[in-house]
XYZ file of C-alpha atoms in Angstrom:
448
model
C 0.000 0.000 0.000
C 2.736 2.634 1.285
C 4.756 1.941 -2.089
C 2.035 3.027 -4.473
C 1.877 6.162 -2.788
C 5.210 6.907 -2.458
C 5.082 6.025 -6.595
C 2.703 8.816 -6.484
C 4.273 11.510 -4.557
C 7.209 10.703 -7.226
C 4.958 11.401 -10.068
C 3.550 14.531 -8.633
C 7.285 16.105 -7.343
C 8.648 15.252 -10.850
C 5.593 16.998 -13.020
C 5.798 19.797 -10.983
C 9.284 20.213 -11.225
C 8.532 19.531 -15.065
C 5.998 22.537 -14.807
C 8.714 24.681 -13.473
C 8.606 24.590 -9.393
C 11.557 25.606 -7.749
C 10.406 23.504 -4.485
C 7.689 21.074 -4.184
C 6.166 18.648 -1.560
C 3.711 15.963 -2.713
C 1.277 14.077 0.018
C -0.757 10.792 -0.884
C -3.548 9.550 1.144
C -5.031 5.857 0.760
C -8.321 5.484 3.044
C -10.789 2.621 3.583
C -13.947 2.863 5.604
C -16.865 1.007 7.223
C -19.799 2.487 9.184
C -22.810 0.448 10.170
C -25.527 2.100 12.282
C -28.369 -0.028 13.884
C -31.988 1.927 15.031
C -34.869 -0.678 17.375
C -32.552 -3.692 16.612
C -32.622 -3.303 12.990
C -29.652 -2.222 10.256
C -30.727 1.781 9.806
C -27.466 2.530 7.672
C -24.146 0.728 5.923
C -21.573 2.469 4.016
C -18.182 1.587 2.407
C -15.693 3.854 1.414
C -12.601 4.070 -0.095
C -10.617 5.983 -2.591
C -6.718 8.296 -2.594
C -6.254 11.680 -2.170
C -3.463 13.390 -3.670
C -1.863 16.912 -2.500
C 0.883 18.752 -4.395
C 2.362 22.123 -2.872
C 4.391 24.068 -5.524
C 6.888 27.306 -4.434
C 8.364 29.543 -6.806
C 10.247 32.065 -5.005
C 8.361 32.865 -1.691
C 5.025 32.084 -3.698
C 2.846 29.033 -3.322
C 0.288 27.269 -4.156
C -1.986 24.298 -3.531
C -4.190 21.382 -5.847
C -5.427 18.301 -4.992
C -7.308 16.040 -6.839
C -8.922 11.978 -6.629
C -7.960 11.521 -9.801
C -4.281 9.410 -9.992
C -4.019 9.280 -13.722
C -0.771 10.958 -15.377
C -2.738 13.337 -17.269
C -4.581 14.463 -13.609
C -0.956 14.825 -12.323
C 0.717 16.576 -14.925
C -2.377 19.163 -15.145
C -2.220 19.392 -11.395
C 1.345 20.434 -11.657
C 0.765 22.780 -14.298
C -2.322 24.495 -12.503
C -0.403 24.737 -9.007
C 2.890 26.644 -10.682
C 0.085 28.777 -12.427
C -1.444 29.596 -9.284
C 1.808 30.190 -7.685
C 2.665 32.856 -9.874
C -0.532 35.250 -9.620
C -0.202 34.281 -5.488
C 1.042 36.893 -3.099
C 4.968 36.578 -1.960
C 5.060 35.136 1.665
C 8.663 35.514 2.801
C 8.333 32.539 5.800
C 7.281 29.506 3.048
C 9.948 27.263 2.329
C 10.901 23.415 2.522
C 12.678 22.295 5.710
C 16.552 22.097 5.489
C 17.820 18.824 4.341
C 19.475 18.625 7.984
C 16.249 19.107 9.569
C 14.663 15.984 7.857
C 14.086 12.737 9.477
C 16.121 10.171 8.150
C 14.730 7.424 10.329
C 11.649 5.859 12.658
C 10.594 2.621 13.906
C 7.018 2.366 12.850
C 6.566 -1.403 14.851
C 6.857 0.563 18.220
C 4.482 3.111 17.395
C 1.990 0.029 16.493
C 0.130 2.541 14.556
C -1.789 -0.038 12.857
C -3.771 -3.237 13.686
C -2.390 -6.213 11.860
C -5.648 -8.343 12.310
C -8.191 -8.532 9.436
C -10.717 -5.884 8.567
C -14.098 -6.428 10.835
C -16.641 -8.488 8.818
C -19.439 -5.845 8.114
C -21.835 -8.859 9.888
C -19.654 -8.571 12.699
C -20.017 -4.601 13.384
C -23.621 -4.969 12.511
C -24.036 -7.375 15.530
C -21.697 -5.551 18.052
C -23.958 -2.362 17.545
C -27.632 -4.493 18.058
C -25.279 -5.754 20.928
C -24.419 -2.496 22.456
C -28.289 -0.902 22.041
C -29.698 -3.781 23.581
C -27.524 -3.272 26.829
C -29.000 0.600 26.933
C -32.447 -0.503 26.685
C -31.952 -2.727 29.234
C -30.991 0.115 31.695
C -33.909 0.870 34.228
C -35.587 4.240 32.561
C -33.518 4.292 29.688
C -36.808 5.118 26.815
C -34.807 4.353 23.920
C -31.619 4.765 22.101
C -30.640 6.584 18.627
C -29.391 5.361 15.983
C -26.002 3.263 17.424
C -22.669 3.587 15.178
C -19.885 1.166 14.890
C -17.188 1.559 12.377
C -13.251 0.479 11.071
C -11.082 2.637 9.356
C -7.631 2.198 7.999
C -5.440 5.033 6.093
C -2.317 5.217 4.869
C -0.236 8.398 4.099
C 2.790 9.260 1.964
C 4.688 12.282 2.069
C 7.961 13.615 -0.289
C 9.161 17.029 -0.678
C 11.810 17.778 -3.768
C 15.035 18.065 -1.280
C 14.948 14.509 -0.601
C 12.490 13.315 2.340
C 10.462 10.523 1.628
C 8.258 8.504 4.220
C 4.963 7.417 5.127
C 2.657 4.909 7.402
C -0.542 3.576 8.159
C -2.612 3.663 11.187
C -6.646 2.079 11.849
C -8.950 2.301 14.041
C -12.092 1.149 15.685
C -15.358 2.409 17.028
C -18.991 2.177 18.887
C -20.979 4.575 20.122
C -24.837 5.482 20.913
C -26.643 7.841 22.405
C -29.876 6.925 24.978
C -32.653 8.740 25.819
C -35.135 8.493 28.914
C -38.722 10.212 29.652
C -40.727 11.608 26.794
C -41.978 15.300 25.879
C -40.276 18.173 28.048
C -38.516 15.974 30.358
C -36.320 14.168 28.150
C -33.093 14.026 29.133
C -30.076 12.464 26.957
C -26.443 11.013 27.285
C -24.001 8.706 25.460
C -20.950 6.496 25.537
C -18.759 5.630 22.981
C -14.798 4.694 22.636
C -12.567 4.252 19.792
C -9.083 2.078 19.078
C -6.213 1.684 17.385
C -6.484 -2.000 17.757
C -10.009 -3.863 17.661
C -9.066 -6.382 20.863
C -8.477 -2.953 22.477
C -11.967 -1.891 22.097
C -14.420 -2.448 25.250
C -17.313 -5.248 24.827
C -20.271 -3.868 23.050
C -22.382 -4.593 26.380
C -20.016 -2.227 28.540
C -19.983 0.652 26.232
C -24.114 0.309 25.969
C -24.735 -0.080 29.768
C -22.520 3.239 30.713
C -24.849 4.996 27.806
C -28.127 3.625 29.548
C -26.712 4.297 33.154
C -25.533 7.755 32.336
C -28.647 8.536 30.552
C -30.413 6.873 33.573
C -28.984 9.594 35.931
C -30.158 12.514 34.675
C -34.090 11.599 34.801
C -35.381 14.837 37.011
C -32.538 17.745 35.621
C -33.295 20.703 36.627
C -31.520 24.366 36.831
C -29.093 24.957 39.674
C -28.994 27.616 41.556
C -26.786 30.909 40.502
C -23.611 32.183 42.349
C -20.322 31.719 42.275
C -19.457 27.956 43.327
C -16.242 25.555 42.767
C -16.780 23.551 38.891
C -15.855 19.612 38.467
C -14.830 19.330 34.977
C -15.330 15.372 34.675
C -12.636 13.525 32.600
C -15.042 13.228 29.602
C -14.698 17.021 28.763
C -12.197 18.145 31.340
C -9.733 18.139 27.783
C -11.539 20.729 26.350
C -9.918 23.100 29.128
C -6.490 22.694 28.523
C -7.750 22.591 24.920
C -7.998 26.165 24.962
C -4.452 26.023 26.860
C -3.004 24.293 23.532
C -4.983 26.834 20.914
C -3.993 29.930 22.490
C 0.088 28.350 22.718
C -0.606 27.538 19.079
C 1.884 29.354 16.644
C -0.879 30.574 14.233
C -2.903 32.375 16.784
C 0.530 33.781 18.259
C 1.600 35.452 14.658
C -1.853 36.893 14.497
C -1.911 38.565 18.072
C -5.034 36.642 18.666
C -4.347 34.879 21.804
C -4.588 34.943 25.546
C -1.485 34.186 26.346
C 0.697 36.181 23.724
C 2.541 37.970 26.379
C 3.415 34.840 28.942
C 5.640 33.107 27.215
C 8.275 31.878 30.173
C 5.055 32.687 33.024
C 3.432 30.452 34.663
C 0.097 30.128 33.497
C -0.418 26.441 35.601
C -0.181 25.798 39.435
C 3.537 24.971 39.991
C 3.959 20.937 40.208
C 1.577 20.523 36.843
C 3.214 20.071 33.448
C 2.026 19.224 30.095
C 3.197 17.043 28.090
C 3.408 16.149 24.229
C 4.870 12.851 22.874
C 4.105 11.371 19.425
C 5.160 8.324 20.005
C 3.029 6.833 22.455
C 1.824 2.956 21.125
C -1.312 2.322 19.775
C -2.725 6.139 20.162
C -4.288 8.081 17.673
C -2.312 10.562 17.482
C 1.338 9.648 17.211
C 3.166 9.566 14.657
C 7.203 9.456 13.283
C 7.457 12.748 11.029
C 5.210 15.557 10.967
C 3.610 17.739 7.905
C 6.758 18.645 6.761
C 9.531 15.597 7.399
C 10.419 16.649 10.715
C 11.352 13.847 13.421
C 8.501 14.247 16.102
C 10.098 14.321 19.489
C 8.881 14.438 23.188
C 8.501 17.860 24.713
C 7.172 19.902 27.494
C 4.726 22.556 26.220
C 4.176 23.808 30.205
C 7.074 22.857 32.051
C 6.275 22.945 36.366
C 3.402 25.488 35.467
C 5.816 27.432 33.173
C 4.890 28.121 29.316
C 7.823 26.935 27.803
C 7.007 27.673 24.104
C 4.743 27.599 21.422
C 3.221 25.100 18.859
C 5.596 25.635 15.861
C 5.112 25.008 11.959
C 7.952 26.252 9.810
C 6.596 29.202 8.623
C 5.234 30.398 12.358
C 8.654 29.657 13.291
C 10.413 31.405 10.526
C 8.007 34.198 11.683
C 8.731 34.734 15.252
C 12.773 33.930 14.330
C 12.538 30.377 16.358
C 13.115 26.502 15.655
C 9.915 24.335 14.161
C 8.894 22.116 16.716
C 7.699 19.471 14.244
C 4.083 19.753 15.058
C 3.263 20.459 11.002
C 0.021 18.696 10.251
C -1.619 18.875 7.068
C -4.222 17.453 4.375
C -4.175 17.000 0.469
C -5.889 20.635 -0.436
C -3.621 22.940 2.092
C -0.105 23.935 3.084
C 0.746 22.786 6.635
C -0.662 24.444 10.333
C 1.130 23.770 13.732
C -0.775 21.286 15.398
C -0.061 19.163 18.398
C -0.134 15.637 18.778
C -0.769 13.821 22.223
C -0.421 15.572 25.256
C -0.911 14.372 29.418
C -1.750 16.839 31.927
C 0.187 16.034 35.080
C -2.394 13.829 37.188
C -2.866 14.040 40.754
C -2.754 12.021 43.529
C -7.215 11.943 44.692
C -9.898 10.209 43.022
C -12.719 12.164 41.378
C -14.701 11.395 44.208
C -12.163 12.500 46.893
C -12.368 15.593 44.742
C -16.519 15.821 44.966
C -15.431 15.233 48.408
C -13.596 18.371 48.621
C -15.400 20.454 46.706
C -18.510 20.123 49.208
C -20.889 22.292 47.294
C -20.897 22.862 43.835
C -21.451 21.668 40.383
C -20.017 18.203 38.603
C -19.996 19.143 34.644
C -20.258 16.151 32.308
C -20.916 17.914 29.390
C -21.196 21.395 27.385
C -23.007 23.089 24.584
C -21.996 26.084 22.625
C -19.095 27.894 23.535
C -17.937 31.987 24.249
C -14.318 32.217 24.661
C -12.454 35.421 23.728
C -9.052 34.349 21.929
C -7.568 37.822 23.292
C -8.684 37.899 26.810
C -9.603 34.462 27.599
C -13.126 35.437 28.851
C -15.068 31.894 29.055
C -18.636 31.161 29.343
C -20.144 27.750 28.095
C -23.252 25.730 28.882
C -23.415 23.146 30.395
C -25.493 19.823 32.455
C -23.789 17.566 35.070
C -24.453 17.141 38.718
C -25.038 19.624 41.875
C -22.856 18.430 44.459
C -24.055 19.333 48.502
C -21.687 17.947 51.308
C -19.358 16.389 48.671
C -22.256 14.182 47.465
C -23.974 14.170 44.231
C -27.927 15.351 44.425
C -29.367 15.890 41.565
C -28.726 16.106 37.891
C -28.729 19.745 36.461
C -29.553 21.174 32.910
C -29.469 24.484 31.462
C -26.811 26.666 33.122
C -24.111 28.421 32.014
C -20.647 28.309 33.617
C -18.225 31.421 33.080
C -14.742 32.870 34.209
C -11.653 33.648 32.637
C -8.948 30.626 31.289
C -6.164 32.663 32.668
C -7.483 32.575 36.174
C -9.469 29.402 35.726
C -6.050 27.595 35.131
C -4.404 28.534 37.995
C -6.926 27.098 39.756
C -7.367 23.708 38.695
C -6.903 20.568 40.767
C -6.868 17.526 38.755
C -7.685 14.326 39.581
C -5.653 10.969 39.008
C -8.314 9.671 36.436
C -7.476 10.160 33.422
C -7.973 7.103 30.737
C -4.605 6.194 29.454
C -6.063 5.153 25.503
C -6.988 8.591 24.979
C -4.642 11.166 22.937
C -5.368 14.013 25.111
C -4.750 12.013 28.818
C -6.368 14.911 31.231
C -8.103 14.089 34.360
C -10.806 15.684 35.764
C -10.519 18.956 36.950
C -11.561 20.740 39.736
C -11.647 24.614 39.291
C -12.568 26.953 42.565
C -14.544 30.140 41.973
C -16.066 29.940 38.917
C -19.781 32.310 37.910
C -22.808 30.018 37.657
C -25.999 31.172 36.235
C -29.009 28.614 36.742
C -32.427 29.348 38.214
């Protein structure tokens, strides 16, 4: 599979230094697809895909351009070429573009330790069919669970190949898994909904269809009765299912593109601590079996460990080459990219320093407040950091869960909300993003 597309990012590189590039990088994708979803025990939906992507970037001078095309035949190629170099010309001069030096490339990577891709046969269709009547019937059988939308199961494998005309060439595949559904219980005005789902690299990684149905039921289950807390300014429990999404905003606002645009919170504290002291976060791309590793990034670079917040210090930013070029520092190979644009600074995975309670230990401490489990819509200022998002969960009294809550809005600011955070030591180790929950002191609650 990999050779075929490295044959193609050959083809492209050579017609568009045929068409008159002076620098070129050429990315083919290969990607197969299954998706089955299953409504009241019966197939609702089953789709196949497959098909390859190709991306060529031309440069002529400090112009570019992009094309990319479905289409693998010669002819598509060398008019591909010809269209990008065209393009290039009538494109504005961007004096940070540019290939990576040859001494930056990666000359080397041991794909088996990344175990990027399952080496067991593709699911039988049957078989995903059966896991997802498997999964809804564990829901239904949930005490007050009324019933369950449509439930999704799917495999997916994808192979990439990238070359650039100064000499890298390299590429992989990776697959993945996953099951998910969404249950509902009451009827009318007083439905309330929740889900479940996970996802892995490998398919004897994935949880029994019964276990991921039965935490959709039960979670659906516990919010029959959700009602509006009260308003004030009370202590928030982001649970591990969205507690991400925090330092989420951590990692966009440390992101090299919003940091050449002026357009982030945290433009001015590079080297400050925006963290409590003993937390760090962490990024390493080569974690096993996790979505989002990987050897090389958009541009040939070798991916390395590093510490974006280093003992509650901001160490540095997310770095592309041209955001690098830009603010006169070093790439930190975090280039991602697809077939139709040039590459963005991205980061890969990243752990939040855990702590040392349990989420309940946390509740515990807390005593009154709310427990968020999830969040609609979402206000965040990328220049202040002013946050407000709603969101449902739990009201906590006396460290112990009451009631289930809907329609409230929590609010603060990210810069103060961060160092305030207490995290928990429960975050799931499959995940690409490993943050626990997080308990944050203070925050604005609007409710009834």
């Amino acid at each position: 599979m990999t050779a075929s597309l490295s044959a193609l990012t050959e083809q492209l590189l050579d017609a568009a230094r045929n068409a008159g590039a002076d620098q070129a990088d050429a990315l083919a994708v290969r990607g197969t697809s299954v998706s089955i979803d299953v409504l009241k025990g019966k197939l609702e939906h089953a789709e196949r895909s497959e098909g390859v992507d190709i991306g060529l970037r031309v440069m002529l001078g400090q112009r570019q351009a992009c094309v990319s095309a479905s289409d693998v035949s010669a002819s598509t190629i060398e008019t591909m070429a010809e269209r990008a170099v065209a393009m290039a010309r009538e494109a504005p001069e961007d004096p940070y573009i540019g290939l990576a030096d040859v001494d930056q490339l990666a000359t080397s990577w041991d794909l088996d330790a990344l175990e990027l891709a399952d080496p067991m046969a593709d699911p039988d269709p049957a078989e995903l069919e059966d896991h997802a009547r498997r999964a809804e019937a564990a829901a239904l059988a949930v005490d007050g669970v009324t019933q369950v939308q449509s439930t999704s199961t799917g495999y997916g494998e994808n192979a990439i190949h990238l070359a650039t005309s100064n000499g890298f060439s390299g590429g992989y595949a990776r697959t993945s898994r996953s099951l998910s559904l969404a249950a509902i219980s009451g009827e009318g005005a007083t439905m309330e909904r929740d889900w479940a789902g996970e996802g892995r690299t490998f398919q004897a990684d994935l949880p029994s269809p019964e276990e991921i149905g039965q935490e959709a039921g039960e979670r659906t289950a516990a919010r029959i009765g959700a009602k509006q807390p009260p308003t004030g300014a009370f202590p928030v429990l982001f649970d591990e299912r969205i507690s991400g999404s925090l330092i989420g905003h951590l990692l966009g606002a440390s992101n090299g593109s919003s940091i050449v645009r002026g357009a982030s919170w945290l433009r001015e504290k590079l080297g400050e601590q925006v963290l409590p002291a003993h937390l760090s976060i962490v990024e390493d791309p080569h974690r096993a079996r996790i979505g989002g590793s990987r050897p090389f990034d958009g541009e040939g670079l070798p991916t390395a460990r590093r510490a974006i917040v280093e003992n509650g210090i901001l160490t540095g930013w997310t770095l592309d080459l041209a955001t690098a070029r830009q603010l006169g520092l070093q790439s930190t190979a975090n280039a991602a990219r697809g077939t139709s644009a040039p590459p963005s600074p991205a980061t890969s995975n990243v752990t939040l320093t855990p702590g040392d309670s349990t989420r309940d230990e946390l509740l515990a401490q807390m005593g009154t407040g709310l427990l968020v489990t999830s969040m609609i819509g979402s206000t965040i200022n990328p220049t202040t950091g002013d946050y407000s998002r709603g969101a449902s969960g739990f009201w906590v009294e006396n460290g112990e869960i009451t009631y289930p809550v809907n329609e409230c809005t929590i609010a603060g600011n990210l810069l103060d909300m961060l160092m305030r955070i207490t995290p928990a030591n429960d975050a799931k180790a499959h995940h690409s993003r490993q943050v626990p929950s997080l308990l944050v002191d203070g925050m604005t609650l609007a409710g009834a």
